[in-house]
Short mmCIF file of N, CA and C in Angstrom, two decimals:
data_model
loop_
_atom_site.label_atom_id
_atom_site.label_comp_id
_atom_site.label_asym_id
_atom_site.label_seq_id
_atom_site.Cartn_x
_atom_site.Cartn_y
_atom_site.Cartn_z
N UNK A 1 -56.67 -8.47 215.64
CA UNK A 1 -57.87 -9.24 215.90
C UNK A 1 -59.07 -8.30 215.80
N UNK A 2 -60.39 -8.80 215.00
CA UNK A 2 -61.03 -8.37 215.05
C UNK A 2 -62.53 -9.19 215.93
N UNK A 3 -63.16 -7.88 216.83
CA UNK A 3 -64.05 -8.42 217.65
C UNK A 3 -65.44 -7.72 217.25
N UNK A 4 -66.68 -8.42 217.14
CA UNK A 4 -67.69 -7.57 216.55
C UNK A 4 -69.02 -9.34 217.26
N UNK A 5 -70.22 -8.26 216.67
CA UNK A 5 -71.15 -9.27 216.96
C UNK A 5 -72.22 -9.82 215.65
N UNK A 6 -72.28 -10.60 215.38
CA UNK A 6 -72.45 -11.63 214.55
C UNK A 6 -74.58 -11.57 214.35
N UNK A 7 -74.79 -12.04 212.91
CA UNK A 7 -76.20 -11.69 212.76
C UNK A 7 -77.20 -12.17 213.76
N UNK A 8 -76.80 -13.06 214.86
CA UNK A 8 -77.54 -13.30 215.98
C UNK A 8 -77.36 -12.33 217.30
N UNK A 9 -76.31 -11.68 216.73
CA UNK A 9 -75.59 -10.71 217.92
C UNK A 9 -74.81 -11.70 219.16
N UNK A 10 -74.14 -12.36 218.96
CA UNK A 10 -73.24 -13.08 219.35
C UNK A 10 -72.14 -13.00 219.14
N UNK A 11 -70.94 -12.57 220.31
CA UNK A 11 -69.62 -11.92 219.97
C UNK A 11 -68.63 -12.81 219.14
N UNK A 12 -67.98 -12.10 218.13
CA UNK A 12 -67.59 -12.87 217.17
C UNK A 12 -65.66 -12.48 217.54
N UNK A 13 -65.03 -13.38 217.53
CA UNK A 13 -63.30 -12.92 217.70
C UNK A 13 -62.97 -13.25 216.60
N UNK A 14 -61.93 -12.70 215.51
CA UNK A 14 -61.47 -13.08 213.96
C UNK A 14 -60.03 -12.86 214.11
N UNK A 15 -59.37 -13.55 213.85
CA UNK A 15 -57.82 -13.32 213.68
C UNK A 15 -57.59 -14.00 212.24
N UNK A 16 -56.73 -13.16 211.79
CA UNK A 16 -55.72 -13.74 210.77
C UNK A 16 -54.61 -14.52 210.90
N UNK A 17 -54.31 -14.63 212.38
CA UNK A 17 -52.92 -15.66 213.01
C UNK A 17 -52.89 -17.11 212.71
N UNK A 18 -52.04 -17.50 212.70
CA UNK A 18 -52.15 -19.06 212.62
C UNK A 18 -52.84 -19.96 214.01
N UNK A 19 -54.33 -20.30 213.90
CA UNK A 19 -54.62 -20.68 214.97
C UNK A 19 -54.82 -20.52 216.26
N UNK A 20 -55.38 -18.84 216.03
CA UNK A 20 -55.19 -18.69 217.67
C UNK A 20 -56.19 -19.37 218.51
N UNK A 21 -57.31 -19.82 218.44
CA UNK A 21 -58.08 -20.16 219.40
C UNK A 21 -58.31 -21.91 219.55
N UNK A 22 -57.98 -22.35 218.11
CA UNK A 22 -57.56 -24.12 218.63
C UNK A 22 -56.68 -24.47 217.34
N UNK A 23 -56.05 -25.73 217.71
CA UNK A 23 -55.41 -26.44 216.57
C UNK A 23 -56.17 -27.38 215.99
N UNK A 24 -57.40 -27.22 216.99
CA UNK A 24 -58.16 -28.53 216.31
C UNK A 24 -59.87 -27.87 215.99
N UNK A 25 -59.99 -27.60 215.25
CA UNK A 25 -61.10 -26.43 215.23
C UNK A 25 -62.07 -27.60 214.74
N UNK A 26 -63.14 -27.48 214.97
CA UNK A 26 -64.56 -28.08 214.55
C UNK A 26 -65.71 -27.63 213.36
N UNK A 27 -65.01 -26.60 212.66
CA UNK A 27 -65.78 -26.20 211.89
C UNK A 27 -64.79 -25.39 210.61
N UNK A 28 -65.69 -25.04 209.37
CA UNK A 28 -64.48 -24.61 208.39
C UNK A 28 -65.67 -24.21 207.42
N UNK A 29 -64.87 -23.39 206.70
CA UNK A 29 -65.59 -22.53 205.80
C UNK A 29 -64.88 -21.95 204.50
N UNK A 30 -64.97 -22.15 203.67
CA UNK A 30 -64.51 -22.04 202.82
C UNK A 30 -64.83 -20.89 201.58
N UNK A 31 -64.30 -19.99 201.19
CA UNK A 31 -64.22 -18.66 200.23
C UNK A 31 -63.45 -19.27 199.03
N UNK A 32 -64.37 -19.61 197.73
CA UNK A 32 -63.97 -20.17 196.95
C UNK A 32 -64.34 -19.26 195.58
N UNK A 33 -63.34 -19.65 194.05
CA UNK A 33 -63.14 -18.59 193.37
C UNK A 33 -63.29 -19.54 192.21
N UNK A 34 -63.95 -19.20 191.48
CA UNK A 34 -64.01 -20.49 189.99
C UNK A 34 -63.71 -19.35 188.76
N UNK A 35 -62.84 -19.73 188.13
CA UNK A 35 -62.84 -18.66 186.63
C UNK A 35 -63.08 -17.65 186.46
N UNK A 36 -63.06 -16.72 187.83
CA UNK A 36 -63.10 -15.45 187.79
C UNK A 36 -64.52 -15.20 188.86
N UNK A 37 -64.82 -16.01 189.10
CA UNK A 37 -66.31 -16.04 189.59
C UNK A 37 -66.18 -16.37 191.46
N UNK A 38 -67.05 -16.34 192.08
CA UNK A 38 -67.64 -16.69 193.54
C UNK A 38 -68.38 -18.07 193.58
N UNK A 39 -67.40 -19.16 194.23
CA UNK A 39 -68.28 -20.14 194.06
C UNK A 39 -68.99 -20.42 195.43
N UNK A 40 -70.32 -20.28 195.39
CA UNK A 40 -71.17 -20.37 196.59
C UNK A 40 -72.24 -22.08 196.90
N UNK A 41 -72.95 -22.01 197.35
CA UNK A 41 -74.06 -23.29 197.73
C UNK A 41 -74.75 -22.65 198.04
N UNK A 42 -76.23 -23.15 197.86
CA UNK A 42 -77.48 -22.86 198.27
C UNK A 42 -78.24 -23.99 199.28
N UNK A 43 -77.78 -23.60 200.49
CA UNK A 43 -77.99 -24.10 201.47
C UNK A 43 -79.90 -24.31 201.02
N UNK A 44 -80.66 -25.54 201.79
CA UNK A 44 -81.57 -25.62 201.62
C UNK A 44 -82.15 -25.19 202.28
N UNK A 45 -82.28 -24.55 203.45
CA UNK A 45 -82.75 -23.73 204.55
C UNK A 45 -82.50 -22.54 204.77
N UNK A 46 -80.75 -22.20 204.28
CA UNK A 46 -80.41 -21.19 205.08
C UNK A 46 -79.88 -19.86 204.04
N UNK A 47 -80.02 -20.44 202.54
CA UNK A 47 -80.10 -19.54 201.32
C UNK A 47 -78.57 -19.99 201.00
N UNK A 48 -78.19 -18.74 200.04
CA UNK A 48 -77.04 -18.91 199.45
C UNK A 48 -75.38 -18.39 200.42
N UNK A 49 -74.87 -19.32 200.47
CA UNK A 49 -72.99 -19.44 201.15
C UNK A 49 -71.91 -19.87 200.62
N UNK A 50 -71.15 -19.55 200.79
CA UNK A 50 -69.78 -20.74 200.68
C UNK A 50 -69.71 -21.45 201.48
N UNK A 51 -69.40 -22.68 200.59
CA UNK A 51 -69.48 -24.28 201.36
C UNK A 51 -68.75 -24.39 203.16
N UNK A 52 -69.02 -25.15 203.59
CA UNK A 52 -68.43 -25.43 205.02
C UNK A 52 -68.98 -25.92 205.55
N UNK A 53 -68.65 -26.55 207.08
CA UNK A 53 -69.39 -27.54 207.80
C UNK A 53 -68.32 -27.94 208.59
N UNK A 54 -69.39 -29.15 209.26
CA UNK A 54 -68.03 -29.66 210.37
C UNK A 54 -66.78 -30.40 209.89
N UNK A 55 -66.17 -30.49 210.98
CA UNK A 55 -64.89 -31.67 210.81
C UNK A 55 -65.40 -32.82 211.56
N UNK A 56 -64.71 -34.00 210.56
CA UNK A 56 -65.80 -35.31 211.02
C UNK A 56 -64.33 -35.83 211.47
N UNK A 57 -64.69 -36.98 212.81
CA UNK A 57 -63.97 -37.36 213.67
C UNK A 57 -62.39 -38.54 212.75
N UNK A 58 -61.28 -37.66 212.81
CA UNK A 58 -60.54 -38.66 212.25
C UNK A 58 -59.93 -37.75 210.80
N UNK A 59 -60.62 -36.54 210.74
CA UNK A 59 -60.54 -35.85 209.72
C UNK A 59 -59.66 -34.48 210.42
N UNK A 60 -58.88 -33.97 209.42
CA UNK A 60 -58.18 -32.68 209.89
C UNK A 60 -58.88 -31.33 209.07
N UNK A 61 -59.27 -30.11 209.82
CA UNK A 61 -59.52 -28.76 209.11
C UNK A 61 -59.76 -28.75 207.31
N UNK A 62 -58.31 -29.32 207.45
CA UNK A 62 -57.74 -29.33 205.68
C UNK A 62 -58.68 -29.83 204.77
N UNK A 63 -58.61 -31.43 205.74
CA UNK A 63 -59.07 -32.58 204.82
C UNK A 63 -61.06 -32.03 204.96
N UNK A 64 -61.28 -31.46 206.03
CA UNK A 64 -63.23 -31.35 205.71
C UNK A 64 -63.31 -30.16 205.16
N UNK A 65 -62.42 -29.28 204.55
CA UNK A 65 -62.93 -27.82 203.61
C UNK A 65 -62.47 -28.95 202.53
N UNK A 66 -61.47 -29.65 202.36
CA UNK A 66 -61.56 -30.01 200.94
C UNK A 66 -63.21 -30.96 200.43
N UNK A 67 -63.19 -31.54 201.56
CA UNK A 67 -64.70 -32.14 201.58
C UNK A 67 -65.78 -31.44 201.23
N UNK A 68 -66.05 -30.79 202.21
CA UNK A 68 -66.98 -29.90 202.25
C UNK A 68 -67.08 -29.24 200.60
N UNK A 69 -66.01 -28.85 200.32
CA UNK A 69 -66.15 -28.22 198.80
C UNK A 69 -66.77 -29.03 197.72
N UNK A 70 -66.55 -30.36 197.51
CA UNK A 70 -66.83 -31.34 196.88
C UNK A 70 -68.35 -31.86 196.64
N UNK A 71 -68.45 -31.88 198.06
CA UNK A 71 -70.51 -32.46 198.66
C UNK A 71 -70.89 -31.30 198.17
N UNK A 72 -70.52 -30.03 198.41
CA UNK A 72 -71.74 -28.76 198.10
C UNK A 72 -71.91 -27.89 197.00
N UNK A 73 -70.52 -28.25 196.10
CA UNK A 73 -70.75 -27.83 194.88
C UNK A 73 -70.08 -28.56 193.80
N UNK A 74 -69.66 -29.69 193.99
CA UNK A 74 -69.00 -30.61 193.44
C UNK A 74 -67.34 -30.25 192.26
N UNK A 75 -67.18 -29.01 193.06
CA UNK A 75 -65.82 -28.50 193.30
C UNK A 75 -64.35 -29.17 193.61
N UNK A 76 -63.63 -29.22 192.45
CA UNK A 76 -62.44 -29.94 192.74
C UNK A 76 -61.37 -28.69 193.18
N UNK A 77 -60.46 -28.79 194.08
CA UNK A 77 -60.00 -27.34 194.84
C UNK A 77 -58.36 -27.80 194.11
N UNK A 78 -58.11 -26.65 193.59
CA UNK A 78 -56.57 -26.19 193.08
C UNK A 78 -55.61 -26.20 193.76
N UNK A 79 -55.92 -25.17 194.54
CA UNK A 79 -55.30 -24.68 195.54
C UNK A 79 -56.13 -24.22 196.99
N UNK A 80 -55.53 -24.98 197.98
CA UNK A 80 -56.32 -23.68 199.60
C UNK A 80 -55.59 -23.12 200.25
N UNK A 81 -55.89 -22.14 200.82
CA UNK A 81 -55.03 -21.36 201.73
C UNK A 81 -56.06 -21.04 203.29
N UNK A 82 -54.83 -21.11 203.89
CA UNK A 82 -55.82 -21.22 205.26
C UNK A 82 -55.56 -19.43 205.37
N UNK A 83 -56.71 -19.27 205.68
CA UNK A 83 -56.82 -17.26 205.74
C UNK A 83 -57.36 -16.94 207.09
N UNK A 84 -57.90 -17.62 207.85
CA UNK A 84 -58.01 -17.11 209.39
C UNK A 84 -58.82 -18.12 210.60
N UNK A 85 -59.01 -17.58 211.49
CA UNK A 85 -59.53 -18.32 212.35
C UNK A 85 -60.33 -17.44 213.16
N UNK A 86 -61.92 -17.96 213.49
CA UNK A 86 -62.90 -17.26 214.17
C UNK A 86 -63.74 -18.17 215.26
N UNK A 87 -64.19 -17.31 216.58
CA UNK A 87 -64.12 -18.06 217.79
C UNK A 87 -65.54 -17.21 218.08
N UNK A 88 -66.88 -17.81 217.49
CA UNK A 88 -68.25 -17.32 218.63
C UNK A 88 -68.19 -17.86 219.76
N UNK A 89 -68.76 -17.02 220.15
CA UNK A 89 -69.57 -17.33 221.94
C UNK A 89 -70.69 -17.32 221.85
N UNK A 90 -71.45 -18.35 221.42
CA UNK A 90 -72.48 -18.65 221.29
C UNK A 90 -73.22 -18.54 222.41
N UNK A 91 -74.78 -18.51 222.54
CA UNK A 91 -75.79 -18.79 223.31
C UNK A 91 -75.67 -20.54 224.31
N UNK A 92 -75.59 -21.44 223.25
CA UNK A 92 -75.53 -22.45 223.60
C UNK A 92 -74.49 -23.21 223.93
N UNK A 93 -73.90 -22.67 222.61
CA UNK A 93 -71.85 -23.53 222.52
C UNK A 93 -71.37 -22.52 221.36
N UNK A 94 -69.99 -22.72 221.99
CA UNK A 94 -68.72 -21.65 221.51
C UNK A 94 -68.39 -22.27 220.01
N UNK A 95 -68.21 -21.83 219.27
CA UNK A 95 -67.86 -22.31 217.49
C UNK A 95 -66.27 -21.49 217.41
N UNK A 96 -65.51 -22.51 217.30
CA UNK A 96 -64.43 -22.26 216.28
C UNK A 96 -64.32 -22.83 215.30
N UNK A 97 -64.03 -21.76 213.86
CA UNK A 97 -64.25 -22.35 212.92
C UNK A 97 -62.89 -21.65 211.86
N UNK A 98 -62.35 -22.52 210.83
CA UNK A 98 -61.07 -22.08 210.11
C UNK A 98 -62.17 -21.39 209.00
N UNK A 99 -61.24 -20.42 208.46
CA UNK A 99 -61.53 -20.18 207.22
C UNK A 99 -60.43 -20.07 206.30
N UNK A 100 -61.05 -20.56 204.72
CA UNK A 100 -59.60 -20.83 204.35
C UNK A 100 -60.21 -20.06 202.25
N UNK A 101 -59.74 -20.08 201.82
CA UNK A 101 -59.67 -19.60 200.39
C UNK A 101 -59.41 -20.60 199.27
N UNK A 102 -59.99 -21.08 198.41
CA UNK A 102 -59.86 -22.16 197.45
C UNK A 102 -59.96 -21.32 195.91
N UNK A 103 -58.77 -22.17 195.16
CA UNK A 103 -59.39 -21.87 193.95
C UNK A 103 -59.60 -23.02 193.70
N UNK A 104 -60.57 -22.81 192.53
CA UNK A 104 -61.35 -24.05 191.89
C UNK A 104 -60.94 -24.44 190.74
N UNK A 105 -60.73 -26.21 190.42
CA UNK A 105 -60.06 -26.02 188.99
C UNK A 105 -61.07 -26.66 188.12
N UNK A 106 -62.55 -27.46 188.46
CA UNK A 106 -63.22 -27.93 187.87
C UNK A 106 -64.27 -28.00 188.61
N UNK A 107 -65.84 -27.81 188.36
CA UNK A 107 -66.90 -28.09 188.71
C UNK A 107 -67.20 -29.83 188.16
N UNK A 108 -67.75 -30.62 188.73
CA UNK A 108 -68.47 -31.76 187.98
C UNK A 108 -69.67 -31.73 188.94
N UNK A 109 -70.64 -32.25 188.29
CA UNK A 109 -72.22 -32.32 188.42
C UNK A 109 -72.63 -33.82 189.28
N UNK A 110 -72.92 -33.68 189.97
CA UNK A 110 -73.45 -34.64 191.11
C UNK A 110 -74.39 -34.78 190.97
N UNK A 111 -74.89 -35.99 191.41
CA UNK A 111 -76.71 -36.81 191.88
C UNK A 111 -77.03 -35.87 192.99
N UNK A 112 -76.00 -36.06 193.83
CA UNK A 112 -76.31 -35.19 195.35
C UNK A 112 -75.81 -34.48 195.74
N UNK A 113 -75.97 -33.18 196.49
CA UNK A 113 -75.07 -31.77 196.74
C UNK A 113 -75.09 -32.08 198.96
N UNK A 114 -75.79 -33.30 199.15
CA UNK A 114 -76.26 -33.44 200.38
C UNK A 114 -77.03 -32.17 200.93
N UNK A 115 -76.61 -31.84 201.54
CA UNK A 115 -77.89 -30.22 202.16
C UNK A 115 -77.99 -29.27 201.71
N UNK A 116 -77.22 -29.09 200.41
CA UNK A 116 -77.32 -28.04 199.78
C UNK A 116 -78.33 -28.34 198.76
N UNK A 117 -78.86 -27.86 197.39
CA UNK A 117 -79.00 -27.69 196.24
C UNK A 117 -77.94 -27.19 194.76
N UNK A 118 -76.61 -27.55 195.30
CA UNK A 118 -75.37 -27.53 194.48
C UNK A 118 -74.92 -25.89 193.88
N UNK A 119 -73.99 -25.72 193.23
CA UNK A 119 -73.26 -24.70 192.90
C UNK A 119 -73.98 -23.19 192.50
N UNK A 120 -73.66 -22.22 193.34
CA UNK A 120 -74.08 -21.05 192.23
C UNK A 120 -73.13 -20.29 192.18
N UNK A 121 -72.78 -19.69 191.25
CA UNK A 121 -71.62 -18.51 190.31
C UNK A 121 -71.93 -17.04 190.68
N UNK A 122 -71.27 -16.38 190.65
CA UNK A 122 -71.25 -15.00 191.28
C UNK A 122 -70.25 -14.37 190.71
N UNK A 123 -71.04 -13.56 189.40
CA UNK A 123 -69.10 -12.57 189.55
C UNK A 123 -69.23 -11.32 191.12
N UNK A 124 -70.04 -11.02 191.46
CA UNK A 124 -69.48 -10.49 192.61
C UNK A 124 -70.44 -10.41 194.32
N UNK A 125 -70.45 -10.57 194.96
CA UNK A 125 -71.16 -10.08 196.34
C UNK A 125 -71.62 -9.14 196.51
N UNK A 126 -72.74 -8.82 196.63
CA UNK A 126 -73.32 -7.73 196.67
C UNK A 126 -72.99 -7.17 197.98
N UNK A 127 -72.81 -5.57 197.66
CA UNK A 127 -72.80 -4.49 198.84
C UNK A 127 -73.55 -4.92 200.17
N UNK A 128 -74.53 -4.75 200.02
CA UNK A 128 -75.37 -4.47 200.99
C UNK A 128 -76.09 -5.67 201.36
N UNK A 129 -75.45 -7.11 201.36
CA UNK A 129 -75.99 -8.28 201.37
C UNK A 129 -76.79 -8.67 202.79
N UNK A 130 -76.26 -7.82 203.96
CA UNK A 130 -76.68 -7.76 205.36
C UNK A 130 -78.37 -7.94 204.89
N UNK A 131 -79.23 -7.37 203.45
CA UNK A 131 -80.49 -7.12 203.79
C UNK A 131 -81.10 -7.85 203.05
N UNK A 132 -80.34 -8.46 201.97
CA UNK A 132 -80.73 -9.53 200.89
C UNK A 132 -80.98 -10.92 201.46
N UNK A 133 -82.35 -10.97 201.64
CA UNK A 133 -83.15 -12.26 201.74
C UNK A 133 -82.16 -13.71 201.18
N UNK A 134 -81.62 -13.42 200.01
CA UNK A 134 -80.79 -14.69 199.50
C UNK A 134 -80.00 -15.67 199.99
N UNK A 135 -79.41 -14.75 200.94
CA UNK A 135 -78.27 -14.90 201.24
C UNK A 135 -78.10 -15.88 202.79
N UNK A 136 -77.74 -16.41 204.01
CA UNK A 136 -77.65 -17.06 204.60
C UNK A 136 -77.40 -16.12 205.51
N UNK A 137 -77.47 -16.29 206.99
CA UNK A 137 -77.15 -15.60 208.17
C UNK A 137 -75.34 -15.27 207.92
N UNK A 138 -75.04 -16.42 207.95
CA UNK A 138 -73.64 -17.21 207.99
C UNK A 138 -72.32 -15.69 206.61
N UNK A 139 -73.19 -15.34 205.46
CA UNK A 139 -72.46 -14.96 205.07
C UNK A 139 -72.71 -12.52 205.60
N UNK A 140 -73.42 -12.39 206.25
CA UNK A 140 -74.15 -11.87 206.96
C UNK A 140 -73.38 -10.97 208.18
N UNK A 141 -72.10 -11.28 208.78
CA UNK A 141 -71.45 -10.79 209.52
C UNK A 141 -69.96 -9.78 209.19
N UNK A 142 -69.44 -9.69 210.23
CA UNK A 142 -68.06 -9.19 209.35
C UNK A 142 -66.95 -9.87 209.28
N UNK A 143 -67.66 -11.29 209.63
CA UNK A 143 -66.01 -12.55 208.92
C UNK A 143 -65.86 -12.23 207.28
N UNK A 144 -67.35 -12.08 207.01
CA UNK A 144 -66.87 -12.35 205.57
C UNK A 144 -66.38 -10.67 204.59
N UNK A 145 -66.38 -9.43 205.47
CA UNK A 145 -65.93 -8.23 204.89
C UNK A 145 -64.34 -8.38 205.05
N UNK A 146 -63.75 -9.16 206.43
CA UNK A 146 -63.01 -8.82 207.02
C UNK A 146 -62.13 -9.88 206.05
N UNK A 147 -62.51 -11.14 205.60
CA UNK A 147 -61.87 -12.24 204.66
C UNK A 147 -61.53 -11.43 203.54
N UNK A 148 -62.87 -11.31 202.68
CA UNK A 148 -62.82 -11.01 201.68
C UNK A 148 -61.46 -9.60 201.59
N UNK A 149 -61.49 -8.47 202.20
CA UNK A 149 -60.23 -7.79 202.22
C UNK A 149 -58.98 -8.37 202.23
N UNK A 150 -59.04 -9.26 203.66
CA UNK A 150 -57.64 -9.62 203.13
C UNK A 150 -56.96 -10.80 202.08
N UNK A 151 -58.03 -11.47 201.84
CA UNK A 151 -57.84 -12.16 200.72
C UNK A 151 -57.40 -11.57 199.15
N UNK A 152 -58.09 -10.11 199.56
CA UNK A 152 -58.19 -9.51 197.97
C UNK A 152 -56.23 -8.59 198.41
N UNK A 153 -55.77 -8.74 199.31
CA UNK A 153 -54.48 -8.04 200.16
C UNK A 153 -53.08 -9.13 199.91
N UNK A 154 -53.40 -10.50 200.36
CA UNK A 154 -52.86 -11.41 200.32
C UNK A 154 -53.04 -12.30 199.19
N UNK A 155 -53.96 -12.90 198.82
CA UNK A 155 -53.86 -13.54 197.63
C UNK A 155 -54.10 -12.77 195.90
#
């Protein structure tokens, strides 16, 4: 398990276990891979991420990253793999959220991306993204050093 504090400085818990902190998590995030590429969203507020969001009532983890992928970059998912689970302690309220790994087998072009501004391509993440304006709080911490390793380990 990894424990660290998050771009608000809010303690962040990360495991790679199956579920340690709920079975029913409220949030999901998704690390997605198109043709060799990084498929991200450009949040309209909060810059550029990989897709995610809540789980809507009636819906499982699974079923709102496959969602979520769809609304924000109009991403049809290949394959997902669930790759970890992370537990803030927020200021206000505690966030558990899955994270999981998609490959992508087709982009199609939407009217609407809902809160985003739809797909952007990446062959890679920049180093030092902690300082790059572009980028979103969200991708900003060390969920996403700590993913991206073992994703590049495991998958």
């Amino acid at each position: 398990m990894y424990i660290f504090r998050d771009y608000y400085n809010n303690q962040v818990k990360l495991s790679f276990d199956n579920h340690p902190f709920s079975d029913q998590p409220k949030h999901v995030w998704v690390i997605c891979r198109y043709k060799d590429r990084w498929l991200l969203t450009k949040h309209k507020e909060r810059g550029l991420e990989f897709p995610g969001g809540k789980v809507e009532e009636g819906e499982t983890a699974k079923q709102a990253a496959l969602r979520e992928v769809k609304e924000e970059t109009g991403g049809s998912v290949d394959n997902l793999h669930y790759v970890g689970q992370y537990f803030v302690s927020g200021k206000s309220e505690n966030v558990i959220k899955n994270v999981y790994y998609a490959k992508i087998d087709k982009l199609v072009q939407q009217k609407s991306y809902f809160e985003t501004e739809g797909p952007v391509l990446l062959e890679s993440i920049p180093e030092n993204i902690k300082y790059n304006q572009q980028f979103s709080f969200i991708m900003k911490d060390e969920v996403l050093k700590h993913c991206m390793d073992h994703i590049k380990n495991v998958y």
